Tab-separated table of N, CA, C and O in Angstrom:
chain	number	residue	atom	x	y	z
A	122	MET	N	-6.155	-3.099	-52.500
A	122	MET	CA	-7.315	-2.748	-51.755
A	122	MET	C	-8.485	-2.480	-52.605
A	122	MET	O	-8.409	-1.821	-53.559
A	123	SER	N	-9.466	-2.922	-52.070
A	123	SER	CA	-10.827	-2.658	-52.707
A	123	SER	C	-11.507	-1.682	-52.060
A	123	SER	O	-11.504	-1.636	-50.696
A	124	SER	N	-12.274	-0.784	-52.754
A	124	SER	CA	-13.012	0.179	-52.211
A	124	SER	C	-14.516	-0.016	-52.702
A	124	SER	O	-14.605	-0.610	-53.689
A	125	GLY	N	-15.432	0.593	-52.062
A	125	GLY	CA	-16.807	0.385	-52.457
A	125	GLY	C	-17.757	0.002	-51.506
A	125	GLY	O	-17.424	0.012	-50.209
A	126	PRO	N	-18.983	-0.273	-51.694
A	126	PRO	CA	-20.012	-0.561	-50.803
A	126	PRO	C	-19.669	-1.893	-49.961
A	126	PRO	O	-19.903	-2.043	-48.902
A	127	SER	N	-19.081	-2.781	-50.657
A	127	SER	CA	-18.714	-4.114	-49.962
A	127	SER	C	-17.687	-3.880	-48.952
A	127	SER	O	-17.573	-4.596	-47.880
A	128	ALA	N	-16.597	-3.088	-49.277
A	128	ALA	CA	-15.564	-2.860	-48.220
A	128	ALA	C	-16.163	-2.151	-47.162
A	128	ALA	O	-15.586	-2.383	-45.917
A	129	ALA	N	-16.966	-1.140	-47.190
A	129	ALA	CA	-17.541	-0.309	-46.144
A	129	ALA	C	-18.502	-1.199	-45.327
A	129	ALA	O	-18.388	-1.140	-44.136
A	130	ALA	N	-19.094	-2.031	-45.961
A	130	ALA	CA	-19.934	-2.953	-45.122
A	130	ALA	C	-18.981	-4.098	-44.412
A	130	ALA	O	-19.487	-4.184	-43.146
A	131	ASP	N	-17.952	-4.513	-44.908
A	131	ASP	CA	-17.125	-5.413	-44.210
A	131	ASP	C	-16.531	-4.627	-43.039
A	131	ASP	O	-16.261	-5.315	-41.919
A	132	SER	N	-16.125	-3.542	-43.193
A	132	SER	CA	-15.456	-2.745	-42.181
A	132	SER	C	-16.440	-2.454	-41.055
A	132	SER	O	-16.037	-2.524	-39.789
A	133	THR	N	-17.642	-2.151	-41.423
A	133	THR	CA	-18.711	-1.798	-40.332
A	133	THR	C	-18.959	-3.002	-39.714
A	133	THR	O	-19.147	-3.080	-38.383
A	134	ALA	N	-19.159	-4.131	-40.390
A	134	ALA	CA	-19.368	-5.469	-39.685
A	134	ALA	C	-18.312	-5.864	-38.862
A	134	ALA	O	-18.472	-6.370	-37.710
A	135	ALA	N	-16.972	-5.594	-39.102
A	135	ALA	CA	-15.853	-5.996	-38.330
A	135	ALA	C	-15.890	-4.987	-36.980
A	135	ALA	O	-15.593	-5.621	-35.884
A	136	ALA	N	-16.331	-3.873	-37.245
A	136	ALA	CA	-16.226	-3.007	-35.919
A	136	ALA	C	-17.322	-3.304	-35.116
A	136	ALA	O	-17.132	-3.327	-33.949
A	137	LEU	N	-18.471	-3.614	-35.690
A	137	LEU	CA	-19.625	-4.038	-34.803
A	137	LEU	C	-19.247	-5.326	-34.037
A	137	LEU	O	-19.697	-5.570	-32.798
A	138	ARG	N	-18.767	-6.363	-34.796
A	138	ARG	CA	-18.329	-7.406	-34.086
A	138	ARG	C	-17.303	-7.298	-32.949
A	138	ARG	O	-17.304	-7.897	-31.865
A	139	HIS	N	-16.443	-6.360	-33.159
A	139	HIS	CA	-15.361	-6.032	-32.333
A	139	HIS	C	-16.056	-5.491	-31.002
A	139	HIS	O	-15.659	-5.866	-29.844
A	140	VAL	N	-17.044	-4.597	-31.184
A	140	VAL	CA	-17.576	-3.832	-30.043
A	140	VAL	C	-18.199	-4.891	-29.298
A	140	VAL	O	-18.413	-4.897	-27.982
A	141	LEU	N	-19.171	-5.694	-29.867
A	141	LEU	CA	-20.098	-6.566	-29.344
A	141	LEU	C	-19.226	-7.656	-28.559
A	141	LEU	O	-19.823	-8.044	-27.439
A	142	SER	N	-18.174	-8.058	-29.074
A	142	SER	CA	-17.378	-8.974	-28.420
A	142	SER	C	-16.823	-8.483	-27.088
A	142	SER	O	-16.553	-9.126	-26.012
A	143	HIS	N	-16.620	-7.214	-27.142
A	143	HIS	CA	-16.171	-6.690	-25.651
A	143	HIS	C	-17.132	-6.346	-24.724
A	143	HIS	O	-17.027	-6.135	-23.699
A	144	LEU	N	-18.366	-6.399	-25.282
A	144	LEU	CA	-19.727	-6.195	-24.329
A	144	LEU	C	-20.185	-7.539	-23.833
A	144	LEU	O	-20.916	-7.459	-22.766
A	145	VAL	N	-19.568	-8.504	-24.301
A	145	VAL	CA	-20.352	-9.905	-23.840
A	145	VAL	C	-19.817	-10.265	-22.458
A	145	VAL	O	-20.759	-10.700	-21.609
A	146	THR	N	-18.587	-9.989	-22.157
A	146	THR	CA	-17.941	-10.425	-20.841
A	146	THR	C	-18.666	-9.579	-19.863
A	146	THR	O	-19.138	-10.214	-18.934
A	147	PRO	N	-18.806	-8.273	-19.860
A	147	PRO	CA	-19.501	-7.545	-18.793
A	147	PRO	C	-20.836	-7.879	-18.545
A	147	PRO	O	-21.515	-7.899	-17.543
A	148	LEU	N	-21.583	-8.088	-19.851
A	148	LEU	CA	-23.042	-8.573	-19.614
A	148	LEU	C	-23.183	-9.903	-18.961
A	148	LEU	O	-24.065	-9.959	-18.012
A	149	LEU	N	-22.312	-10.935	-19.141
A	149	LEU	CA	-22.544	-12.118	-18.650
A	149	LEU	C	-22.139	-11.889	-17.181
A	149	LEU	O	-22.755	-12.577	-16.284
A	150	MET	N	-21.165	-11.159	-16.675
A	150	MET	CA	-20.858	-10.939	-15.319
A	150	MET	C	-22.036	-10.164	-14.661
A	150	MET	O	-22.385	-10.675	-13.528
A	151	CYS	N	-22.678	-9.172	-15.184
A	151	CYS	CA	-23.719	-8.611	-14.704
A	151	CYS	C	-25.013	-9.604	-14.350
A	151	CYS	O	-25.617	-9.683	-13.367
A	152	ILE	N	-25.179	-10.442	-15.402
A	152	ILE	CA	-26.251	-11.505	-15.326
A	152	ILE	C	-25.972	-12.578	-14.193
A	152	ILE	O	-26.698	-12.749	-13.344
A	153	GLY	N	-24.680	-12.927	-14.133
A	153	GLY	CA	-24.169	-13.932	-13.187
A	153	GLY	C	-24.282	-13.346	-11.711
A	153	GLY	O	-24.842	-13.939	-10.801
A	154	MET	N	-23.887	-12.009	-11.665
A	154	MET	CA	-24.031	-11.518	-10.200
A	154	MET	C	-25.418	-11.272	-9.793
A	154	MET	O	-25.658	-11.403	-8.626
A	155	GLY	N	-26.238	-10.811	-10.714
A	155	GLY	CA	-27.565	-10.749	-10.369
A	155	GLY	C	-28.368	-11.968	-10.020
A	155	GLY	O	-29.095	-12.161	-9.094
A	156	LEU	N	-28.082	-13.049	-10.731
A	156	LEU	CA	-28.653	-14.439	-10.431
A	156	LEU	C	-28.069	-14.961	-9.182
A	156	LEU	O	-28.696	-15.673	-8.303
A	157	ALA	N	-26.536	-14.733	-8.826
A	157	ALA	CA	-26.075	-15.102	-7.552
A	157	ALA	C	-26.756	-14.409	-6.438
A	157	ALA	O	-26.981	-15.035	-5.294
A	158	TYR	N	-26.920	-13.119	-6.461
A	158	TYR	CA	-27.475	-12.307	-5.378
A	158	TYR	C	-29.016	-12.920	-5.190
A	158	TYR	O	-29.356	-13.009	-3.917
A	159	LEU	N	-29.721	-12.882	-6.226
A	159	LEU	CA	-31.210	-13.502	-5.930
A	159	LEU	C	-31.173	-14.877	-5.526
A	159	LEU	O	-32.023	-15.269	-4.641
A	160	GLY	N	-30.283	-15.751	-5.889
A	160	GLY	CA	-30.138	-17.043	-5.329
A	160	GLY	C	-29.868	-17.100	-3.909
A	160	GLY	O	-30.467	-17.899	-3.151
A	161	ALA	N	-28.987	-16.142	-3.454
A	161	ALA	CA	-28.659	-16.277	-2.105
A	161	ALA	C	-29.646	-15.501	-1.064
A	161	ALA	O	-29.848	-16.004	-0.036
A	162	PHE	N	-30.457	-14.498	-1.629
A	162	PHE	CA	-31.376	-13.741	-0.778
A	162	PHE	C	-32.656	-13.741	-1.102
A	162	PHE	O	-33.410	-12.976	-0.720
A	163	HIS	N	-33.148	-14.829	-1.934
A	163	HIS	CA	-34.545	-14.874	-2.300
A	163	HIS	C	-35.654	-15.216	-1.393
A	163	HIS	O	-36.618	-14.683	-1.210
A	164	ALA	N	-35.173	-15.914	-0.240
A	164	ALA	CA	-36.026	-16.371	0.881
A	164	ALA	C	-35.314	-16.630	2.160
A	164	ALA	O	-34.957	-17.677	2.534
A	165	PRO	N	-34.813	-15.522	2.876
A	165	PRO	CA	-34.005	-15.696	4.020
A	165	PRO	C	-34.796	-16.274	5.159
A	165	PRO	O	-36.007	-15.781	5.488
A	166	GLU	N	-34.268	-17.154	5.868
A	166	GLU	CA	-34.806	-17.892	7.087
A	166	GLU	C	-33.644	-18.200	8.042
A	166	GLU	O	-32.766	-18.835	7.812
A	167	PRO	N	-34.126	-17.933	9.302
A	167	PRO	CA	-33.160	-18.547	10.469
A	167	PRO	C	-33.231	-20.060	10.514
A	167	PRO	O	-34.300	-20.531	10.485
A	168	HIS	N	-32.030	-20.678	10.518
A	168	HIS	CA	-32.098	-21.967	10.695
A	168	HIS	C	-31.373	-22.272	12.168
A	168	HIS	O	-30.254	-22.346	12.160
A	169	ASP	N	-32.362	-22.767	13.069
A	169	ASP	CA	-31.803	-23.280	14.460
A	169	ASP	C	-30.970	-21.925	15.033
A	169	ASP	O	-29.847	-22.197	15.274
A	170	LEU	N	-31.380	-20.708	14.962
A	170	LEU	CA	-30.583	-19.520	15.347
A	170	LEU	C	-30.885	-19.374	16.848
A	170	LEU	O	-31.947	-19.093	17.215
A	171	ARG	N	-29.833	-19.307	17.656
A	171	ARG	CA	-29.870	-18.978	18.973
A	171	ARG	C	-29.695	-17.627	19.212
A	171	ARG	O	-28.723	-17.014	18.716
A	172	VAL	N	-30.705	-16.828	20.092
A	172	VAL	CA	-30.507	-15.439	20.340
A	172	VAL	C	-30.213	-15.382	21.761
A	172	VAL	O	-30.828	-15.915	22.592
A	173	ASP	N	-29.236	-14.522	22.049
A	173	ASP	CA	-28.630	-14.190	23.165
A	173	ASP	C	-28.855	-12.697	23.440
A	173	ASP	O	-28.675	-11.952	22.638
A	174	VAL	N	-29.208	-12.412	24.829
A	174	VAL	CA	-29.229	-10.977	25.110
A	174	VAL	C	-27.921	-10.677	25.932
A	174	VAL	O	-27.752	-11.295	26.954
A	175	VAL	N	-27.254	-9.610	25.607
A	175	VAL	CA	-26.066	-9.210	26.310
A	175	VAL	C	-26.216	-7.929	27.120
A	175	VAL	O	-26.878	-6.978	26.553
A	176	GLY	N	-26.153	-7.980	28.382
A	176	GLY	CA	-26.085	-6.693	29.122
A	176	GLY	C	-26.492	-7.169	30.523
A	176	GLY	O	-26.505	-8.226	30.941
A	177	ARG	N	-26.571	-6.064	31.461
A	177	ARG	CA	-26.877	-6.421	32.836
A	177	ARG	C	-28.242	-6.881	32.907
A	177	ARG	O	-29.170	-6.472	32.085
A	178	SER	N	-28.626	-7.553	33.984
A	178	SER	CA	-29.887	-8.021	34.173
A	178	SER	C	-30.903	-7.048	34.332
A	178	SER	O	-32.044	-7.243	33.863
A	179	GLY	N	-30.617	-5.934	34.948
A	179	GLY	CA	-31.646	-4.836	35.104
A	179	GLY	C	-31.659	-3.848	34.275
A	179	GLY	O	-32.476	-2.872	34.293
A	180	SER	N	-30.728	-3.937	33.140
A	180	SER	CA	-30.587	-2.684	32.231
A	180	SER	C	-31.899	-2.780	31.385
A	180	SER	O	-32.137	-1.761	30.866
A	181	TRP	N	-32.425	-3.871	31.124
A	181	TRP	CA	-33.584	-3.805	30.078
A	181	TRP	C	-34.666	-3.285	30.805
A	181	TRP	O	-35.562	-2.399	30.058
A	182	TRP	N	-34.992	-3.386	31.976
A	182	TRP	CA	-36.127	-2.906	32.651
A	182	TRP	C	-35.835	-1.214	32.894
A	182	TRP	O	-36.903	-0.622	32.857
A	183	ALA	N	-34.774	-0.651	32.719
A	183	ALA	CA	-34.619	0.658	32.845
A	183	ALA	C	-35.123	1.271	31.667
A	183	ALA	O	-35.565	2.646	31.782
A	184	TRP	N	-35.168	0.853	30.454
A	184	TRP	CA	-35.766	1.429	29.218
A	184	TRP	C	-37.229	1.237	29.191
A	184	TRP	O	-37.816	1.851	28.353
A	185	GLN	N	-37.846	0.461	29.991
A	185	GLN	CA	-39.351	0.245	29.865
A	185	GLN	C	-40.124	1.457	30.350
A	185	GLN	O	-39.812	2.122	31.342
């Protein structure tokens, strides 16, 4: 076993690489979900949407 500054630097680099490798997946998931959300809802428009009114024929006029 070697000890000294180079062993400490190797240990620190390995620990940093380990932590960063575990943070990459959640970061990519967050970026992907954000892009998917923005892609789906960036400009909503109805496309040939039919609107129906449900209720009795005189019930609308009662609220006027």
